[in-house]
């Protein structure tokens, strides 16, 4: 079954290759690869700012849309190795042999550890509000803003910058009720069963 997981990346490459023939890739084309993927592995520098509180860490995420997603802290060193496991709407923290139930992930109280899965979920299933072409750090990108309004009507907007070259994420932001609270600068990304990696 896993041998088919590389199909989204191949499809995305074919779609983008067609752009040279006079047709531009659209947001729907880019999102199809994410919607159909078996999963992906990514690393990013994630920052959280709310009021006077600030938090920053390097995270690795193995994202599986139809199963268990694991997020691991790579840095800072004092919390490296801590993992957040998201499974069927619940979040638990793990470290070595210890496991702590962290409750349900609600749409309005997004944990920094859930930032990367939240961005993937938004890219897959959010309501597209805006799309444009925009450079981010001198890289040509498609900028997409999608809406995932929370169950209690909390306005949650996720904005992602996807490289025009291959559709992989470069930057992500999550805003709640108009305030950007989480940012992610991606350092690597690959779909399952592909060797495509962006450094």
PDB file of C-alpha atoms in Angstrom:
ATOM      1  CA  UNK A   1       0.000   0.000   0.000  1.00  0.00           C
ATOM      2  CA  UNK A   2       2.781   2.421   0.886  1.00  0.00           C
ATOM      3  CA  UNK A   3       4.226   2.156  -2.624  1.00  0.00           C
ATOM      4  CA  UNK A   4       1.335   4.322  -3.829  1.00  0.00           C
ATOM      5  CA  UNK A   5       2.113   7.096  -1.342  1.00  0.00           C
ATOM      6  CA  UNK A   6       4.559   8.700  -3.767  1.00  0.00           C
ATOM      7  CA  UNK A   7       1.754   9.360  -6.249  1.00  0.00           C
ATOM      8  CA  UNK A   8       0.845  12.814  -4.763  1.00  0.00           C
ATOM      9  CA  UNK A   9       4.397  14.111  -5.293  1.00  0.00           C
ATOM     10  CA  UNK A  10       4.512  12.717  -8.831  1.00  0.00           C
ATOM     11  CA  UNK A  11       1.116  14.255  -9.570  1.00  0.00           C
ATOM     12  CA  UNK A  12       2.253  17.598  -8.170  1.00  0.00           C
ATOM     13  CA  UNK A  13       5.416  17.559 -10.302  1.00  0.00           C
ATOM     14  CA  UNK A  14       3.383  16.812 -13.420  1.00  0.00           C
ATOM     15  CA  UNK A  15       0.935  19.592 -12.624  1.00  0.00           C
ATOM     16  CA  UNK A  16       3.705  22.108 -12.094  1.00  0.00           C
ATOM     17  CA  UNK A  17       5.563  20.913 -15.192  1.00  0.00           C
ATOM     18  CA  UNK A  18       2.444  21.725 -17.187  1.00  0.00           C
ATOM     19  CA  UNK A  19       2.734  25.357 -16.127  1.00  0.00           C
ATOM     20  CA  UNK A  20       5.512  25.848 -18.650  1.00  0.00           C
ATOM     21  CA  UNK A  21       3.082  24.994 -21.390  1.00  0.00           C
ATOM     22  CA  UNK A  22       1.081  28.151 -20.768  1.00  0.00           C
ATOM     23  CA  UNK A  23      -1.091  27.012 -17.843  1.00  0.00           C
ATOM     24  CA  UNK A  24      -0.488  28.164 -14.304  1.00  0.00           C
ATOM     25  CA  UNK A  25      -0.847  25.883 -11.305  1.00  0.00           C
ATOM     26  CA  UNK A  26      -3.757  26.896  -9.118  1.00  0.00           C
ATOM     27  CA  UNK A  27      -4.292  26.492  -5.397  1.00  0.00           C
ATOM     28  CA  UNK A  28      -6.600  23.537  -5.989  1.00  0.00           C
ATOM     29  CA  UNK A  29      -3.858  21.737  -7.938  1.00  0.00           C
ATOM     30  CA  UNK A  30      -1.334  22.221  -5.146  1.00  0.00           C
ATOM     31  CA  UNK A  31      -3.773  21.199  -2.448  1.00  0.00           C
ATOM     32  CA  UNK A  32      -4.719  17.980  -4.232  1.00  0.00           C
ATOM     33  CA  UNK A  33      -1.303  16.498  -3.480  1.00  0.00           C
ATOM     34  CA  UNK A  34      -1.794  17.193   0.224  1.00  0.00           C
ATOM     35  CA  UNK A  35      -5.391  16.026   0.270  1.00  0.00           C
ATOM     36  CA  UNK A  36      -4.445  12.689  -1.331  1.00  0.00           C
ATOM     37  CA  UNK A  37      -1.209  12.046   0.555  1.00  0.00           C
ATOM     38  CA  UNK A  38      -0.732   9.091   2.894  1.00  0.00           C
ATOM     39  CA  UNK A  39       1.335  11.362   5.130  1.00  0.00           C
ATOM     40  CA  UNK A  40       4.478  13.451   5.325  1.00  0.00           C
ATOM     41  CA  UNK A  41       7.537  14.167   7.440  1.00  0.00           C
ATOM     42  CA  UNK A  42       8.615  17.724   8.144  1.00  0.00           C
ATOM     43  CA  UNK A  43      10.852  19.824  10.355  1.00  0.00           C
ATOM     44  CA  UNK A  44      10.364  23.475  11.236  1.00  0.00           C
ATOM     45  CA  UNK A  45      11.284  26.250  13.616  1.00  0.00           C
ATOM     46  CA  UNK A  46       8.018  26.987  15.412  1.00  0.00           C
ATOM     47  CA  UNK A  47       7.365  30.169  17.390  1.00  0.00           C
ATOM     48  CA  UNK A  48       4.406  31.004  19.583  1.00  0.00           C
ATOM     49  CA  UNK A  49       3.542  34.504  20.766  1.00  0.00           C
ATOM     50  CA  UNK A  50       0.529  35.370  22.904  1.00  0.00           C
ATOM     51  CA  UNK A  51       0.570  38.548  24.909  1.00  0.00           C
ATOM     52  CA  UNK A  52       3.896  38.686  26.758  1.00  0.00           C
ATOM     53  CA  UNK A  53       4.515  34.969  26.452  1.00  0.00           C
ATOM     54  CA  UNK A  54       6.871  33.624  23.790  1.00  0.00           C
ATOM     55  CA  UNK A  55       7.948  30.068  22.964  1.00  0.00           C
ATOM     56  CA  UNK A  56      10.253  28.757  20.257  1.00  0.00           C
ATOM     57  CA  UNK A  57      11.423  25.261  19.361  1.00  0.00           C
ATOM     58  CA  UNK A  58      12.667  23.118  16.507  1.00  0.00           C
ATOM     59  CA  UNK A  59      10.098  20.390  15.837  1.00  0.00           C
ATOM     60  CA  UNK A  60       9.944  17.241  13.744  1.00  0.00           C
ATOM     61  CA  UNK A  61       6.515  15.976  12.730  1.00  0.00           C
ATOM     62  CA  UNK A  62       5.386  12.683  11.207  1.00  0.00           C
ATOM     63  CA  UNK A  63       1.922  13.606   9.985  1.00  0.00           C
ATOM     64  CA  UNK A  64      -0.633  10.919   9.174  1.00  0.00           C
ATOM     65  CA  UNK A  65      -4.059  12.350   8.322  1.00  0.00           C
ATOM     66  CA  UNK A  66      -5.891   9.079   8.951  1.00  0.00           C
ATOM     67  CA  UNK A  67      -3.931   7.857  11.942  1.00  0.00           C
ATOM     68  CA  UNK A  68      -1.484   8.797  14.660  1.00  0.00           C
ATOM     69  CA  UNK A  69       0.600  11.963  14.241  1.00  0.00           C
ATOM     70  CA  UNK A  70       3.787  12.391  16.283  1.00  0.00           C
ATOM     71  CA  UNK A  71       5.547  15.705  16.942  1.00  0.00           C
ATOM     72  CA  UNK A  72       8.994  15.611  18.579  1.00  0.00           C
ATOM     73  CA  UNK A  73      10.999  18.477  20.059  1.00  0.00           C
ATOM     74  CA  UNK A  74      14.518  18.657  18.580  1.00  0.00           C
ATOM     75  CA  UNK A  75      15.588  21.859  20.366  1.00  0.00           C
ATOM     76  CA  UNK A  76      16.050  23.511  22.824  1.00  0.00           C
ATOM     77  CA  UNK A  77      18.130  20.830  24.494  1.00  0.00           C
ATOM     78  CA  UNK A  78      16.353  20.998  27.871  1.00  0.00           C
ATOM     79  CA  UNK A  79      13.092  19.691  26.330  1.00  0.00           C
ATOM     80  CA  UNK A  80      14.508  17.729  23.385  1.00  0.00           C
ATOM     81  CA  UNK A  81      12.920  14.324  23.070  1.00  0.00           C
ATOM     82  CA  UNK A  82       9.504  15.353  24.367  1.00  0.00           C
ATOM     83  CA  UNK A  83       6.827  14.075  21.994  1.00  0.00           C
ATOM     84  CA  UNK A  84       3.228  15.061  21.426  1.00  0.00           C
ATOM     85  CA  UNK A  85       1.025  12.315  20.034  1.00  0.00           C
ATOM     86  CA  UNK A  86      -2.221  13.316  18.342  1.00  0.00           C
ATOM     87  CA  UNK A  87      -4.662  10.496  17.782  1.00  0.00           C
ATOM     88  CA  UNK A  88      -8.411  10.765  17.162  1.00  0.00           C
ATOM     89  CA  UNK A  89      -8.636  14.315  18.521  1.00  0.00           C
ATOM     90  CA  UNK A  90      -6.708  13.691  21.733  1.00  0.00           C
ATOM     91  CA  UNK A  91      -3.272  14.985  22.616  1.00  0.00           C
ATOM     92  CA  UNK A  92      -0.823  13.310  24.971  1.00  0.00           C
ATOM     93  CA  UNK A  93       2.753  14.140  25.863  1.00  0.00           C
ATOM     94  CA  UNK A  94       5.415  11.445  26.019  1.00  0.00           C
ATOM     95  CA  UNK A  95       8.985  11.435  27.279  1.00  0.00           C
ATOM     96  CA  UNK A  96      10.959   8.204  27.460  1.00  0.00           C
ATOM     97  CA  UNK A  97       8.621   5.840  29.373  1.00  0.00           C
ATOM     98  CA  UNK A  98       6.331   8.565  30.728  1.00  0.00           C
ATOM     99  CA  UNK A  99       2.980   9.448  29.182  1.00  0.00           C
ATOM    100  CA  UNK A 100       0.692  12.331  30.153  1.00  0.00           C
ATOM    101  CA  UNK A 101      -2.829  12.824  28.846  1.00  0.00           C
ATOM    102  CA  UNK A 102      -2.968  16.442  27.689  1.00  0.00           C
ATOM    103  CA  UNK A 103      -6.685  16.443  26.915  1.00  0.00           C
ATOM    104  CA  UNK A 104      -8.569  17.258  23.740  1.00  0.00           C
ATOM    105  CA  UNK A 105      -7.164  19.579  21.120  1.00  0.00           C
ATOM    106  CA  UNK A 106      -9.829  22.263  20.691  1.00  0.00           C
ATOM    107  CA  UNK A 107      -9.851  24.522  17.655  1.00  0.00           C
ATOM    108  CA  UNK A 108      -9.637  27.644  19.821  1.00  0.00           C
ATOM    109  CA  UNK A 109      -6.724  26.620  22.037  1.00  0.00           C
ATOM    110  CA  UNK A 110      -4.124  25.443  19.553  1.00  0.00           C
ATOM    111  CA  UNK A 111      -1.032  24.032  21.206  1.00  0.00           C
ATOM    112  CA  UNK A 112       2.359  25.042  19.750  1.00  0.00           C
ATOM    113  CA  UNK A 113       3.105  21.315  19.562  1.00  0.00           C
ATOM    114  CA  UNK A 114       0.080  20.952  17.269  1.00  0.00           C
ATOM    115  CA  UNK A 115       1.137  23.797  14.949  1.00  0.00           C
ATOM    116  CA  UNK A 116       2.510  21.637  12.120  1.00  0.00           C
ATOM    117  CA  UNK A 117      -0.404  19.153  12.077  1.00  0.00           C
ATOM    118  CA  UNK A 118      -2.814  22.101  12.213  1.00  0.00           C
ATOM    119  CA  UNK A 119      -1.175  23.680   9.158  1.00  0.00           C
ATOM    120  CA  UNK A 120      -1.387  20.402   7.236  1.00  0.00           C
ATOM    121  CA  UNK A 121      -5.021  19.966   8.247  1.00  0.00           C
ATOM    122  CA  UNK A 122      -5.793  23.515   7.117  1.00  0.00           C
ATOM    123  CA  UNK A 123      -4.031  22.966   3.794  1.00  0.00           C
ATOM    124  CA  UNK A 124      -5.984  19.754   3.231  1.00  0.00           C
ATOM    125  CA  UNK A 125      -9.445  20.718   4.446  1.00  0.00           C
ATOM    126  CA  UNK A 126      -9.660  24.462   5.154  1.00  0.00           C
ATOM    127  CA  UNK A 127     -11.882  26.856   3.202  1.00  0.00           C
ATOM    128  CA  UNK A 128      -9.699  28.785   0.741  1.00  0.00           C
ATOM    129  CA  UNK A 129     -10.041  32.544   1.254  1.00  0.00           C
ATOM    130  CA  UNK A 130      -7.070  33.978  -0.634  1.00  0.00           C
ATOM    131  CA  UNK A 131      -4.432  32.861  -3.103  1.00  0.00           C
ATOM    132  CA  UNK A 132      -1.653  34.885  -4.664  1.00  0.00           C
ATOM    133  CA  UNK A 133       1.935  34.738  -5.860  1.00  0.00           C
ATOM    134  CA  UNK A 134       4.400  36.194  -3.414  1.00  0.00           C
ATOM    135  CA  UNK A 135       8.124  35.934  -2.665  1.00  0.00           C
ATOM    136  CA  UNK A 136       9.197  34.789   0.777  1.00  0.00           C
ATOM    137  CA  UNK A 137      12.897  35.273   1.523  1.00  0.00           C
ATOM    138  CA  UNK A 138      13.626  35.591  -2.199  1.00  0.00           C
ATOM    139  CA  UNK A 139      11.801  32.346  -2.991  1.00  0.00           C
ATOM    140  CA  UNK A 140       8.866  32.423  -5.419  1.00  0.00           C
ATOM    141  CA  UNK A 141       5.812  31.070  -3.605  1.00  0.00           C
ATOM    142  CA  UNK A 142       2.090  30.586  -3.822  1.00  0.00           C
ATOM    143  CA  UNK A 143       0.512  32.193  -0.760  1.00  0.00           C
ATOM    144  CA  UNK A 144      -2.690  30.530   0.442  1.00  0.00           C
ATOM    145  CA  UNK A 145      -4.934  31.647   3.305  1.00  0.00           C
ATOM    146  CA  UNK A 146      -7.535  29.156   4.500  1.00  0.00           C
ATOM    147  CA  UNK A 147     -10.261  29.333   7.129  1.00  0.00           C
ATOM    148  CA  UNK A 148     -10.852  26.697   9.788  1.00  0.00           C
ATOM    149  CA  UNK A 149     -13.348  28.475  12.010  1.00  0.00           C
ATOM    150  CA  UNK A 150     -13.506  26.759  15.382  1.00  0.00           C
ATOM    151  CA  UNK A 151     -16.416  24.926  16.949  1.00  0.00           C
ATOM    152  CA  UNK A 152     -17.076  27.897  19.235  1.00  0.00           C
ATOM    153  CA  UNK A 153     -16.919  30.306  16.252  1.00  0.00           C
ATOM    154  CA  UNK A 154     -13.327  31.315  17.024  1.00  0.00           C
ATOM    155  CA  UNK A 155     -11.889  32.610  13.741  1.00  0.00           C
ATOM    156  CA  UNK A 156      -8.836  30.530  12.807  1.00  0.00           C
ATOM    157  CA  UNK A 157      -6.930  31.455   9.644  1.00  0.00           C
ATOM    158  CA  UNK A 158      -3.863  29.586   8.423  1.00  0.00           C
ATOM    159  CA  UNK A 159      -1.569  31.102   5.814  1.00  0.00           C
ATOM    160  CA  UNK A 160       1.003  29.006   3.985  1.00  0.00           C
ATOM    161  CA  UNK A 161       3.709  29.916   1.503  1.00  0.00           C
ATOM    162  CA  UNK A 162       4.276  26.986  -0.888  1.00  0.00           C
ATOM    163  CA  UNK A 163       7.287  26.981  -3.175  1.00  0.00           C
ATOM    164  CA  UNK A 164       6.305  27.473  -6.794  1.00  0.00           C
ATOM    165  CA  UNK A 165       9.102  25.092  -7.762  1.00  0.00           C
ATOM    166  CA  UNK A 166       7.607  21.992  -6.123  1.00  0.00           C
ATOM    167  CA  UNK A 167       4.666  23.003  -3.923  1.00  0.00           C
ATOM    168  CA  UNK A 168       6.376  22.198  -0.603  1.00  0.00           C
ATOM    169  CA  UNK A 169       5.803  24.540   2.368  1.00  0.00           C
ATOM    170  CA  UNK A 170       8.325  27.233   3.220  1.00  0.00           C
ATOM    171  CA  UNK A 171       6.422  29.255   5.818  1.00  0.00           C
ATOM    172  CA  UNK A 172       3.207  28.929   7.806  1.00  0.00           C
ATOM    173  CA  UNK A 173       1.224  31.193  10.129  1.00  0.00           C
ATOM    174  CA  UNK A 174      -1.826  30.538  12.297  1.00  0.00           C
ATOM    175  CA  UNK A 175      -3.973  33.478  13.405  1.00  0.00           C
ATOM    176  CA  UNK A 176      -6.787  33.249  15.949  1.00  0.00           C
ATOM    177  CA  UNK A 177      -9.343  36.063  15.917  1.00  0.00           C
ATOM    178  CA  UNK A 178      -7.014  38.263  13.870  1.00  0.00           C
ATOM    179  CA  UNK A 179      -3.859  37.728  15.954  1.00  0.00           C
ATOM    180  CA  UNK A 180      -0.953  35.646  14.616  1.00  0.00           C
ATOM    181  CA  UNK A 181      -0.066  33.313  17.467  1.00  0.00           C
ATOM    182  CA  UNK A 182       1.978  30.601  15.742  1.00  0.00           C
ATOM    183  CA  UNK A 183       4.574  30.707  12.975  1.00  0.00           C
ATOM    184  CA  UNK A 184       6.531  27.894  11.347  1.00  0.00           C
ATOM    185  CA  UNK A 185       9.622  28.209   9.159  1.00  0.00           C
ATOM    186  CA  UNK A 186      10.041  24.854   7.432  1.00  0.00           C
ATOM    187  CA  UNK A 187      13.560  23.440   7.149  1.00  0.00           C
ATOM    188  CA  UNK A 188      12.644  20.120   5.500  1.00  0.00           C
ATOM    189  CA  UNK A 189       9.604  18.420   4.036  1.00  0.00           C
ATOM    190  CA  UNK A 190       8.903  15.127   2.266  1.00  0.00           C
ATOM    191  CA  UNK A 191       5.829  13.096   1.417  1.00  0.00           C
ATOM    192  CA  UNK A 192       5.921   9.502   2.646  1.00  0.00           C
ATOM    193  CA  UNK A 193       7.888   7.170   0.365  1.00  0.00           C
ATOM    194  CA  UNK A 194       9.582   9.984  -1.517  1.00  0.00           C
ATOM    195  CA  UNK A 195      13.115  11.230  -1.311  1.00  0.00           C
ATOM    196  CA  UNK A 196      12.203  14.787  -2.228  1.00  0.00           C
ATOM    197  CA  UNK A 197      13.554  16.958   0.577  1.00  0.00           C
ATOM    198  CA  UNK A 198      13.860  20.710   0.778  1.00  0.00           C
ATOM    199  CA  UNK A 199      16.702  22.025   2.911  1.00  0.00           C
TER     200      UNK A 199
END
